[in-house]
PDB file of C-alpha atoms and ligand atoms in Angstrom:
ATOM      1  CA  MET P1500      76.544  29.415 -57.568  1.00  0.00           C
ATOM      2  CA  THR P1501      76.914  27.153 -54.613  1.00  0.00           C
ATOM      3  CA  VAL P1502      78.709  23.723 -54.695  1.00  0.00           C
ATOM      4  CA  SER P1503      78.164  20.586 -52.349  1.00  0.00           C
ATOM      5  CA  PHE P1504      80.352  17.665 -52.271  1.00  0.00           C
ATOM      6  CA  VAL P1505      78.858  14.304 -51.399  1.00  0.00           C
ATOM      7  CA  ILE P1506      81.425  11.755 -50.146  1.00  0.00           C
ATOM      8  CA  PRO P1507      80.150   8.210 -49.346  1.00  0.00           C
ATOM      9  CA  CYS P1508      82.281   6.484 -46.707  1.00  0.00           C
ATOM     10  CA  TYR P1509      82.260   2.913 -45.537  1.00  0.00           C
ATOM     11  CA  GLN P1510      85.205   1.642 -43.430  1.00  0.00           C
ATOM     12  CA  GLU P1511      87.289   4.563 -44.766  1.00  0.00           C
ATOM     13  CA  GLU P1512      89.379   5.491 -41.607  1.00  0.00           C
ATOM     14  CA  GLU P1513      92.618   5.320 -43.413  1.00  0.00           C
ATOM     15  CA  ALA P1514      91.458   6.990 -46.524  1.00  0.00           C
ATOM     16  CA  LEU P1515      89.817   9.899 -44.536  1.00  0.00           C
ATOM     17  CA  ALA P1516      93.017  10.523 -42.584  1.00  0.00           C
ATOM     18  CA  ALA P1517      94.835  10.835 -46.012  1.00  0.00           C
ATOM     19  CA  LEU P1518      91.945  13.036 -47.449  1.00  0.00           C
ATOM     20  CA  ARG P1519      91.900  15.463 -44.377  1.00  0.00           C
ATOM     21  CA  PRO P1520      94.928  17.609 -45.206  1.00  0.00           C
ATOM     22  CA  HIS P1521      93.575  17.996 -48.759  1.00  0.00           C
ATOM     23  CA  LEU P1522      90.142  19.333 -47.827  1.00  0.00           C
ATOM     24  CA  THR P1523      91.372  22.855 -48.011  1.00  0.00           C
ATOM     25  CA  GLU P1524      91.928  22.418 -51.780  1.00  0.00           C
ATOM     26  CA  LEU P1525      88.272  21.637 -52.292  1.00  0.00           C
ATOM     27  CA  THR P1526      86.262  24.415 -53.802  1.00  0.00           C
ATOM     28  CA  ALA P1527      82.981  23.758 -52.082  1.00  0.00           C
ATOM     29  CA  ASP P1528      80.249  25.450 -49.830  1.00  0.00           C
ATOM     30  CA  GLU P1529      79.451  22.203 -48.067  1.00  0.00           C
ATOM     31  CA  ILE P1530      80.959  18.807 -47.843  1.00  0.00           C
ATOM     32  CA  VAL P1531      78.337  16.056 -46.910  1.00  0.00           C
ATOM     33  CA  PHE P1532      80.027  12.905 -45.624  1.00  0.00           C
ATOM     34  CA  VAL P1533      77.786   9.712 -45.399  1.00  0.00           C
ATOM     35  CA  ASP P1534      79.084   7.167 -42.924  1.00  0.00           C
ATOM     36  CA  ASP P1535      77.266   4.114 -43.905  1.00  0.00           C
ATOM     37  CA  GLY P1536      77.311   1.996 -40.882  1.00  0.00           C
ATOM     38  CA  SER P1537      81.136   1.688 -40.668  1.00  0.00           C
ATOM     39  CA  ARG P1538      82.533  -0.318 -37.794  1.00  0.00           C
ATOM     40  CA  ASP P1539      86.007   0.831 -37.944  1.00  0.00           C
ATOM     41  CA  GLY P1540      87.228   4.366 -36.898  1.00  0.00           C
ATOM     42  CA  THR P1541      85.378   6.129 -39.771  1.00  0.00           C
ATOM     43  CA  GLY P1542      82.888   7.796 -37.304  1.00  0.00           C
ATOM     44  CA  ALA P1543      85.816   9.141 -35.060  1.00  0.00           C
ATOM     45  CA  ALA P1544      87.772  10.252 -38.189  1.00  0.00           C
ATOM     46  CA  LEU P1545      84.783  12.250 -39.531  1.00  0.00           C
ATOM     47  CA  LEU P1546      84.218  14.015 -36.066  1.00  0.00           C
ATOM     48  CA  ALA P1547      87.892  14.915 -36.001  1.00  0.00           C
ATOM     49  CA  LEU P1548      87.652  16.194 -39.479  1.00  0.00           C
ATOM     50  CA  ALA P1549      84.431  18.202 -38.950  1.00  0.00           C
ATOM     51  CA  ALA P1550      86.138  19.796 -35.873  1.00  0.00           C
ATOM     52  CA  GLU P1551      88.588  21.572 -38.152  1.00  0.00           C
ATOM     53  CA  GLU P1552      86.399  21.839 -41.282  1.00  0.00           C
ATOM     54  CA  PRO P1553      83.335  24.043 -40.765  1.00  0.00           C
ATOM     55  CA  ARG P1554      81.969  23.096 -44.175  1.00  0.00           C
ATOM     56  CA  ALA P1555      81.777  19.351 -43.189  1.00  0.00           C
ATOM     57  CA  ARG P1556      78.219  17.809 -42.522  1.00  0.00           C
ATOM     58  CA  ILE P1557      77.942  14.295 -41.356  1.00  0.00           C
ATOM     59  CA  LYS P1558      74.951  11.881 -42.160  1.00  0.00           C
ATOM     60  CA  THR P1559      75.118   8.465 -40.649  1.00  0.00           C
ATOM     61  CA  HIS P1560      73.247   5.167 -41.553  1.00  0.00           C
ATOM     62  CA  PRO P1561      73.009   2.908 -38.402  1.00  0.00           C
ATOM     63  CA  THR P1562      73.669  -0.158 -40.641  1.00  0.00           C
ATOM     64  CA  ASN P1563      75.603  -0.649 -43.828  1.00  0.00           C
ATOM     65  CA  ARG P1564      73.145  -0.037 -46.756  1.00  0.00           C
ATOM     66  CA  GLY P1565      75.575   0.345 -49.699  1.00  0.00           C
ATOM     67  CA  VAL P1566      77.142   3.016 -51.751  1.00  0.00           C
ATOM     68  CA  GLY P1567      73.962   3.796 -53.796  1.00  0.00           C
ATOM     69  CA  ALA P1568      71.975   4.244 -50.581  1.00  0.00           C
ATOM     70  CA  ALA P1569      74.628   6.450 -49.220  1.00  0.00           C
ATOM     71  CA  MET P1570      74.672   8.664 -52.368  1.00  0.00           C
ATOM     72  CA  ARG P1571      70.874   8.920 -52.104  1.00  0.00           C
ATOM     73  CA  THR P1572      71.249   9.982 -48.512  1.00  0.00           C
ATOM     74  CA  GLY P1573      73.999  12.493 -49.191  1.00  0.00           C
ATOM     75  CA  ILE P1574      72.554  13.917 -52.324  1.00  0.00           C
ATOM     76  CA  ARG P1575      69.034  14.479 -50.801  1.00  0.00           C
ATOM     77  CA  ALA P1576      70.676  16.262 -47.938  1.00  0.00           C
ATOM     78  CA  SER P1577      72.767  18.453 -50.179  1.00  0.00           C
ATOM     79  CA  THR P1578      71.789  22.060 -50.814  1.00  0.00           C
ATOM     80  CA  GLY P1579      74.135  23.148 -53.543  1.00  0.00           C
ATOM     81  CA  ASP P1580      73.346  24.377 -56.947  1.00  0.00           C
ATOM     82  CA  VAL P1581      75.885  21.883 -58.132  1.00  0.00           C
ATOM     83  CA  VAL P1582      76.550  18.521 -56.514  1.00  0.00           C
ATOM     84  CA  VAL P1583      79.770  16.790 -56.817  1.00  0.00           C
ATOM     85  CA  VAL P1584      79.905  13.004 -55.878  1.00  0.00           C
ATOM     86  CA  TYR P1585      83.532  12.060 -54.948  1.00  0.00           C
ATOM     87  CA  ASP P1586      85.105   8.844 -53.558  1.00  0.00           C
ATOM     88  CA  ALA P1587      86.765   8.859 -50.082  1.00  0.00           C
ATOM     89  CA  ASP P1588      89.731   7.169 -51.471  1.00  0.00           C
ATOM     90  CA  ARG P1589      90.690  10.087 -53.789  1.00  0.00           C
ATOM     91  CA  THR P1590      91.430   7.708 -56.738  1.00  0.00           C
ATOM     92  CA  TYR P1591      90.616  10.537 -59.116  1.00  0.00           C
ATOM     93  CA  PRO P1592      92.431  13.819 -58.690  1.00  0.00           C
ATOM     94  CA  LEU P1593      90.602  16.163 -56.345  1.00  0.00           C
ATOM     95  CA  ALA P1594      91.567  19.151 -58.628  1.00  0.00           C
ATOM     96  CA  ASP P1595      89.498  17.601 -61.472  1.00  0.00           C
ATOM     97  CA  ALA P1596      86.349  18.301 -59.520  1.00  0.00           C
ATOM     98  CA  ALA P1597      86.669  22.038 -60.647  1.00  0.00           C
ATOM     99  CA  ARG P1598      87.055  20.824 -64.254  1.00  0.00           C
ATOM    100  CA  LEU P1599      83.781  18.806 -63.928  1.00  0.00           C
ATOM    101  CA  VAL P1600      81.942  21.860 -62.564  1.00  0.00           C
ATOM    102  CA  ALA P1601      83.173  24.055 -65.296  1.00  0.00           C
ATOM    103  CA  ALA P1602      82.144  21.573 -67.921  1.00  0.00           C
ATOM    104  CA  LEU P1603      78.693  21.174 -66.342  1.00  0.00           C
ATOM    105  CA  GLY P1604      78.146  24.966 -67.058  1.00  0.00           C
ATOM    106  CA  SER P1605      74.591  25.832 -67.718  1.00  0.00           C
ATOM    107  CA  GLU P1606      74.152  23.596 -70.607  1.00  0.00           C
ATOM    108  CA  HIS P1607      74.445  20.192 -68.909  1.00  0.00           C
ATOM    109  CA  ASP P1608      72.679  18.187 -66.166  1.00  0.00           C
ATOM    110  CA  VAL P1609      75.672  16.106 -65.505  1.00  0.00           C
ATOM    111  CA  ALA P1610      79.619  16.031 -66.211  1.00  0.00           C
ATOM    112  CA  GLY P1611      81.297  12.824 -65.474  1.00  0.00           C
ATOM    113  CA  ALA P1612      84.859  12.017 -65.268  1.00  0.00           C
ATOM    114  CA  THR P1613      86.183   9.273 -67.645  1.00  0.00           C
ATOM    115  CA  PRO P1614      89.385   7.456 -67.885  1.00  0.00           C
ATOM    116  CA  PHE P1615      88.595   6.131 -71.282  1.00  0.00           C
ATOM    117  CA  ALA P1616      88.439   9.301 -73.448  1.00  0.00           C
ATOM    118  CA  GLY P1617      91.573  11.025 -74.875  1.00  0.00           C
ATOM    119  CA  GLY P1618      93.521  12.660 -72.092  1.00  0.00           C
ATOM    120  CA  GLY P1619      92.269  10.262 -69.508  1.00  0.00           C
ATOM    121  CA  GLY P1620      93.970   7.214 -68.250  1.00  0.00           C
ATOM    122  CA  LEU P1621      94.391   4.509 -65.714  1.00  0.00           C
ATOM    123  CA  ASP P1622      97.386   4.221 -63.377  1.00  0.00           C
ATOM    124  CA  GLY P1623      98.023   0.980 -61.616  1.00  0.00           C
ATOM    125  CA  VAL P1624      94.316  -0.164 -61.820  1.00  0.00           C
ATOM    126  CA  PRO P1625      93.898  -3.929 -61.864  1.00  0.00           C
ATOM    127  CA  ALA P1626      93.190  -5.175 -65.454  1.00  0.00           C
ATOM    128  CA  GLY P1627      90.062  -7.115 -64.153  1.00  0.00           C
ATOM    129  CA  ARG P1628      88.591  -3.756 -62.885  1.00  0.00           C
ATOM    130  CA  SER P1629      89.117  -1.790 -66.119  1.00  0.00           C
ATOM    131  CA  LEU P1630      87.801  -4.980 -68.028  1.00  0.00           C
ATOM    132  CA  LEU P1631      84.595  -4.780 -65.959  1.00  0.00           C
ATOM    133  CA  SER P1632      84.102  -0.994 -66.637  1.00  0.00           C
ATOM    134  CA  ARG P1633      84.721  -1.508 -70.334  1.00  0.00           C
ATOM    135  CA  ALA P1634      82.235  -4.472 -70.462  1.00  0.00           C
ATOM    136  CA  ALA P1635      79.654  -2.268 -68.591  1.00  0.00           C
ATOM    137  CA  VAL P1636      80.145   0.531 -71.180  1.00  0.00           C
ATOM    138  CA  LEU P1637      79.213  -1.817 -74.086  1.00  0.00           C
ATOM    139  CA  ALA P1638      76.046  -3.202 -72.116  1.00  0.00           C
ATOM    140  CA  TYR P1639      74.784   0.198 -71.091  1.00  0.00           C
ATOM    141  CA  ARG P1640      75.248   1.703 -74.558  1.00  0.00           C
ATOM    142  CA  LEU P1641      73.411  -1.326 -76.079  1.00  0.00           C
ATOM    143  CA  VAL P1642      70.574  -0.916 -73.676  1.00  0.00           C
ATOM    144  CA  LEU P1643      70.383   2.890 -73.948  1.00  0.00           C
ATOM    145  CA  GLY P1644      70.859   3.131 -77.643  1.00  0.00           C
ATOM    146  CA  ARG P1645      70.972   6.537 -79.069  1.00  0.00           C
ATOM    147  CA  HIS P1646      70.548   8.100 -75.536  1.00  0.00           C
ATOM    148  CA  GLY P1647      73.988   6.739 -74.329  1.00  0.00           C
ATOM    149  CA  ARG P1648      76.288   6.148 -77.358  1.00  0.00           C
ATOM    150  CA  HIS P1649      78.303   9.326 -76.796  1.00  0.00           C
ATOM    151  CA  LEU P1650      79.615   8.260 -73.323  1.00  0.00           C
ATOM    152  CA  THR P1651      82.666   6.173 -72.562  1.00  0.00           C
ATOM    153  CA  VAL P1652      82.097   5.152 -68.932  1.00  0.00           C
ATOM    154  CA  TYR P1653      79.005   4.393 -66.914  1.00  0.00           C
ATOM    155  CA  THR P1654      80.365   2.982 -63.531  1.00  0.00           C
ATOM    156  CA  CYS P1655      82.272   6.018 -62.359  1.00  0.00           C
ATOM    157  CA  ALA P1656      80.454   8.068 -59.700  1.00  0.00           C
ATOM    158  CA  PHE P1657      82.860  11.080 -59.814  1.00  0.00           C
ATOM    159  CA  ARG P1658      80.412  13.430 -61.351  1.00  0.00           C
ATOM    160  CA  ALA P1659      79.181  17.124 -60.966  1.00  0.00           C
ATOM    161  CA  TRP P1660      75.324  17.254 -61.254  1.00  0.00           C
ATOM    162  CA  ARG P1661      73.045  20.094 -61.559  1.00  0.00           C
ATOM    163  CA  GLY P1662      71.626  20.009 -58.008  1.00  0.00           C
ATOM    164  CA  SER P1663      68.028  20.425 -58.770  1.00  0.00           C
ATOM    165  CA  PHE P1664      68.208  17.613 -61.357  1.00  0.00           C
ATOM    166  CA  VAL P1665      70.033  14.956 -59.258  1.00  0.00           C
ATOM    167  CA  ARG P1666      67.846  15.726 -55.992  1.00  0.00           C
ATOM    168  CA  ASP P1667      64.770  14.755 -58.262  1.00  0.00           C
ATOM    169  CA  LEU P1668      66.477  11.709 -59.777  1.00  0.00           C
ATOM    170  CA  ALA P1669      65.453   8.315 -58.334  1.00  0.00           C
ATOM    171  CA  TRP P1670      67.373   5.051 -58.487  1.00  0.00           C
ATOM    172  CA  ARG P1671      66.695   1.640 -57.211  1.00  0.00           C
ATOM    173  CA  SER P1672      70.240   0.198 -56.650  1.00  0.00           C
ATOM    174  CA  ASP P1673      71.515   0.542 -53.262  1.00  0.00           C
ATOM    175  CA  GLY P1674      74.928  -0.774 -54.352  1.00  0.00           C
ATOM    176  CA  PHE P1675      77.725  -0.140 -56.880  1.00  0.00           C
ATOM    177  CA  PRO P1676      75.445  -0.254 -59.919  1.00  0.00           C
ATOM    178  CA  ALA P1677      73.729   3.019 -58.634  1.00  0.00           C
ATOM    179  CA  ALA P1678      76.467   5.053 -60.427  1.00  0.00           C
ATOM    180  CA  ALA P1679      75.493   3.559 -63.787  1.00  0.00           C
ATOM    181  CA  GLU P1680      71.829   3.574 -62.965  1.00  0.00           C
ATOM    182  CA  GLN P1681      71.820   7.171 -62.101  1.00  0.00           C
ATOM    183  CA  LEU P1682      73.403   8.125 -65.488  1.00  0.00           C
ATOM    184  CA  GLY P1683      71.085   5.745 -67.525  1.00  0.00           C
ATOM    185  CA  ARG P1684      67.991   7.207 -65.927  1.00  0.00           C
ATOM    186  CA  ALA P1685      69.230  10.679 -66.341  1.00  0.00           C
ATOM    187  CA  LEU P1686      69.824  10.041 -70.176  1.00  0.00           C
ATOM    188  CA  LEU P1687      66.490   8.396 -70.661  1.00  0.00           C
ATOM    189  CA  LEU P1688      64.798  11.434 -68.940  1.00  0.00           C
ATOM    190  CA  GLY P1689      66.477  13.664 -71.586  1.00  0.00           C
ATOM    191  CA  GLY P1690      69.345  14.815 -69.229  1.00  0.00           C
ATOM    192  CA  ARG P1691      72.285  16.341 -71.057  1.00  0.00           C
ATOM    193  CA  ALA P1692      75.603  14.630 -70.229  1.00  0.00           C
ATOM    194  CA  VAL P1693      79.226  15.530 -70.839  1.00  0.00           C
ATOM    195  CA  GLU P1694      82.410  13.758 -70.038  1.00  0.00           C
ATOM    196  CA  VAL P1695      85.790  15.140 -68.848  1.00  0.00           C
ATOM    197  CA  PRO P1696      88.922  12.979 -69.182  1.00  0.00           C
ATOM    198  CA  SER P1697      90.493  12.187 -65.889  1.00  0.00           C
ATOM    199  CA  THR P1698      93.037   9.634 -64.448  1.00  0.00           C
ATOM    200  CA  LEU P1699      91.925   6.903 -62.213  1.00  0.00           C
ATOM    201  CA  ARG P1700      94.708   5.548 -59.968  1.00  0.00           C
ATOM    202  CA  ARG P1701      94.888   2.582 -57.753  1.00  0.00           C
ATOM    203  CA  ARG P1702      93.724   2.964 -54.182  1.00  0.00           C
ATOM    204  CA  THR P1703      96.590   3.426 -51.784  1.00  0.00           C
ATOM    205  CA  GLU P1704      94.838   3.681 -48.412  1.00  0.00           C
ATOM    206  CA  GLY P1705      92.182   0.987 -46.919  1.00  0.00           C
ATOM    207  CA  THR P1706      90.673  -1.615 -48.971  1.00  0.00           C
ATOM    208  CA  SER P1707      88.240  -1.848 -51.754  1.00  0.00           C
ATOM    209  CA  LYS P1708      84.584  -2.448 -50.929  1.00  0.00           C
ATOM    210  CA  MET P1709      83.665  -3.649 -54.425  1.00  0.00           C
ATOM    211  CA  ARG P1710      82.828  -7.172 -55.020  1.00  0.00           C
ATOM    212  CA  VAL P1711      82.782  -8.239 -58.634  1.00  0.00           C
ATOM    213  CA  LEU P1712      80.040 -10.867 -58.536  1.00  0.00           C
ATOM    214  CA  PRO P1713      77.355  -9.123 -56.652  1.00  0.00           C
ATOM    215  CA  THR P1714      78.048  -6.047 -58.573  1.00  0.00           C
ATOM    216  CA  ALA P1715      77.993  -7.729 -61.939  1.00  0.00           C
ATOM    217  CA  TRP P1716      74.596  -9.311 -60.880  1.00  0.00           C
ATOM    218  CA  GLY P1717      73.399  -5.852 -59.856  1.00  0.00           C
ATOM    219  CA  HIS P1718      74.320  -4.305 -63.119  1.00  0.00           C
ATOM    220  CA  GLY P1719      72.327  -7.076 -64.799  1.00  0.00           C
ATOM    221  CA  LEU P1720      69.256  -6.167 -62.976  1.00  0.00           C
ATOM    222  CA  THR P1721      69.800  -2.433 -63.629  1.00  0.00           C
ATOM    223  CA  LEU P1722      70.367  -2.903 -67.368  1.00  0.00           C
ATOM    224  CA  LEU P1723      66.972  -4.945 -67.381  1.00  0.00           C
ATOM    225  CA  ARG P1724      65.207  -2.019 -65.688  1.00  0.00           C
ATOM    226  CA  LEU P1725      66.555   0.585 -67.996  1.00  0.00           C
ATOM    227  CA  LEU P1726      65.698  -1.599 -71.022  1.00  0.00           C
ATOM    228  CA  GLY P1727      62.135  -1.611 -69.547  1.00  0.00           C
ATOM    229  CA  MET P1728      62.054   2.113 -69.129  1.00  0.00           C
ATOM    230  CA  ARG P1729      63.479   2.570 -72.670  1.00  0.00           C
ATOM    231  CA  LEU P1730      60.910   0.157 -74.232  1.00  0.00           C
ATOM    232  CA  VAL P1731      57.878   1.662 -72.577  1.00  0.00           C
ATOM    233  CA  GLY P1732      59.228   5.223 -73.330  1.00  0.00           C
ATOM    234  CA  VAL P1733      59.475   6.422 -69.880  1.00  0.00           C
ATOM    235  CA  GLY P1734      61.236   9.796 -69.960  1.00  0.00           C
ATOM    236  CA  ARG P1735      61.382   9.996 -73.807  1.00  0.00           C
ATOM    237  CA  PRO P1736      62.713  13.542 -74.398  1.00  0.00           C
ATOM    238  CA  SER P1737      59.796  15.704 -75.821  1.00  0.00           C
TER     239      SER P1737
HETATM  240  N1  GTP I  58      78.453   4.709 -47.797  1.00  0.00           N
HETATM  241  C1  GTP I  58      79.039   3.627 -48.403  1.00  0.00           C
HETATM  242  N2  GTP I  58      80.109   3.888 -49.214  1.00  0.00           N
HETATM  243  C2  GTP I  58      80.591   2.842 -49.637  1.00  0.00           C
HETATM  244  C3  GTP I  58      80.342   1.519 -49.536  1.00  0.00           C
HETATM  245  N3  GTP I  58      80.941   0.875 -50.241  1.00  0.00           N
HETATM  246  C4  GTP I  58      81.869   1.588 -50.806  1.00  0.00           C
HETATM  247  N4  GTP I  58      81.684   2.906 -50.498  1.00  0.00           N
HETATM  248  C5  GTP I  58      82.278   4.078 -50.825  1.00  0.00           C
HETATM  249  O1  GTP I  58      82.370   4.266 -52.170  1.00  0.00           O
HETATM  250  C6  GTP I  58      83.492   4.849 -52.639  1.00  0.00           C
HETATM  251  C7  GTP I  58      83.956   3.756 -53.720  1.00  0.00           C
HETATM  252  O2  GTP I  58      84.199   2.553 -53.096  1.00  0.00           O
HETATM  253  P1  GTP I  58      85.688   1.718 -53.388  1.00  0.00           P
HETATM  254  O3  GTP I  58      85.702   0.665 -52.347  1.00  0.00           O
HETATM  255  O4  GTP I  58      86.645   2.685 -53.514  1.00  0.00           O
HETATM  256  O5  GTP I  58      85.281   1.088 -54.755  1.00  0.00           O
HETATM  257  P2  GTP I  58      85.965   1.172 -56.036  1.00  0.00           P
HETATM  258  O6  GTP I  58      86.482   2.609 -56.211  1.00  0.00           O
HETATM  259  O7  GTP I  58      85.145   0.562 -57.134  1.00  0.00           O
HETATM  260  O8  GTP I  58      87.306   0.372 -55.925  1.00  0.00           O
HETATM  261  P3  GTP I  58      88.888   0.629 -55.386  1.00  0.00           P
HETATM  262  O9  GTP I  58      89.030   2.067 -55.684  1.00  0.00           O
HETATM  263  O10 GTP I  58      89.640  -0.329 -56.107  1.00  0.00           O
HETATM  264  O11 GTP I  58      88.692   0.328 -53.974  1.00  0.00           O
HETATM  265  C8  GTP I  58      84.354   4.968 -51.476  1.00  0.00           C
HETATM  266  O12 GTP I  58      84.277   6.270 -51.081  1.00  0.00           O
HETATM  267  C9  GTP I  58      83.760   3.953 -50.489  1.00  0.00           C
HETATM  268  O13 GTP I  58      83.982   4.349 -49.119  1.00  0.00           O
HETATM  269  C10 GTP I  58      79.057   1.477 -48.759  1.00  0.00           C
HETATM  270  O14 GTP I  58      78.529   0.224 -48.626  1.00  0.00           O
HETATM  271  N5  GTP I  58      78.513   2.434 -48.332  1.00  0.00           N
HETATM  272 MG1   MG I  59      87.857   3.596 -55.105  1.00  0.00          MG
END
């Protein structure tokens, strides 16, 4: 079984410098970095990293298109039987990637990290951010009904996917709501999802790219799209 990591990066010069010494801990056959039109030293940091890490591959967008678009580029370029999406700022423990891959097994299409199930947690994460995530869970559960009731988080992109499943998955959002849209669409298509408790910590290098208002608006549109899919029965499991 081969494993690809996909790591979207936008203005992550500092976070990549901190990630670099940890790459050897990563059980992967390839690591696809997507530099999404960064204007800081991200491009140079990735070249330096690739010079000493033969598993690294770099995809570049000439202009900034958003994390959802970067995931699309990275996932489509990946070749692994399993694809792990991981944030450049290491806010979830790198070691938990192996737990996601183990939980995915052969019975699931996606295994996602969650801070909101027993054994998971939040470490220094601003209250506003966790509130947004918790509100999103309620909204996505409502819209997805029986398809999504068993899950405790939708906005966290740190997941292990069955490669063939996620490379076929389409999503519209180019921004942060893409993580929730991927999961919602996967569930409506009959995808089998499992969660693994993990601890989300506050970012220590670089700055957050998440803007609450545009992201909340994007979630609203995504919820409407998923509701439409559910009502017309798109992807109803047979
Ligand atoms: N490719 C790409 N990646 C992005 C973009 N915005 C954010 N990212 C990446 O997506 C991941 C998550 O972004 P963050 O800024 O950490 O957002 P967050 O995790 O919600 O918030 P914090 O951890 O508090 O900063 C990081 O690896 C970012 O580099 C973007 O426009 N394009
Ligand atoms: Mg982050």
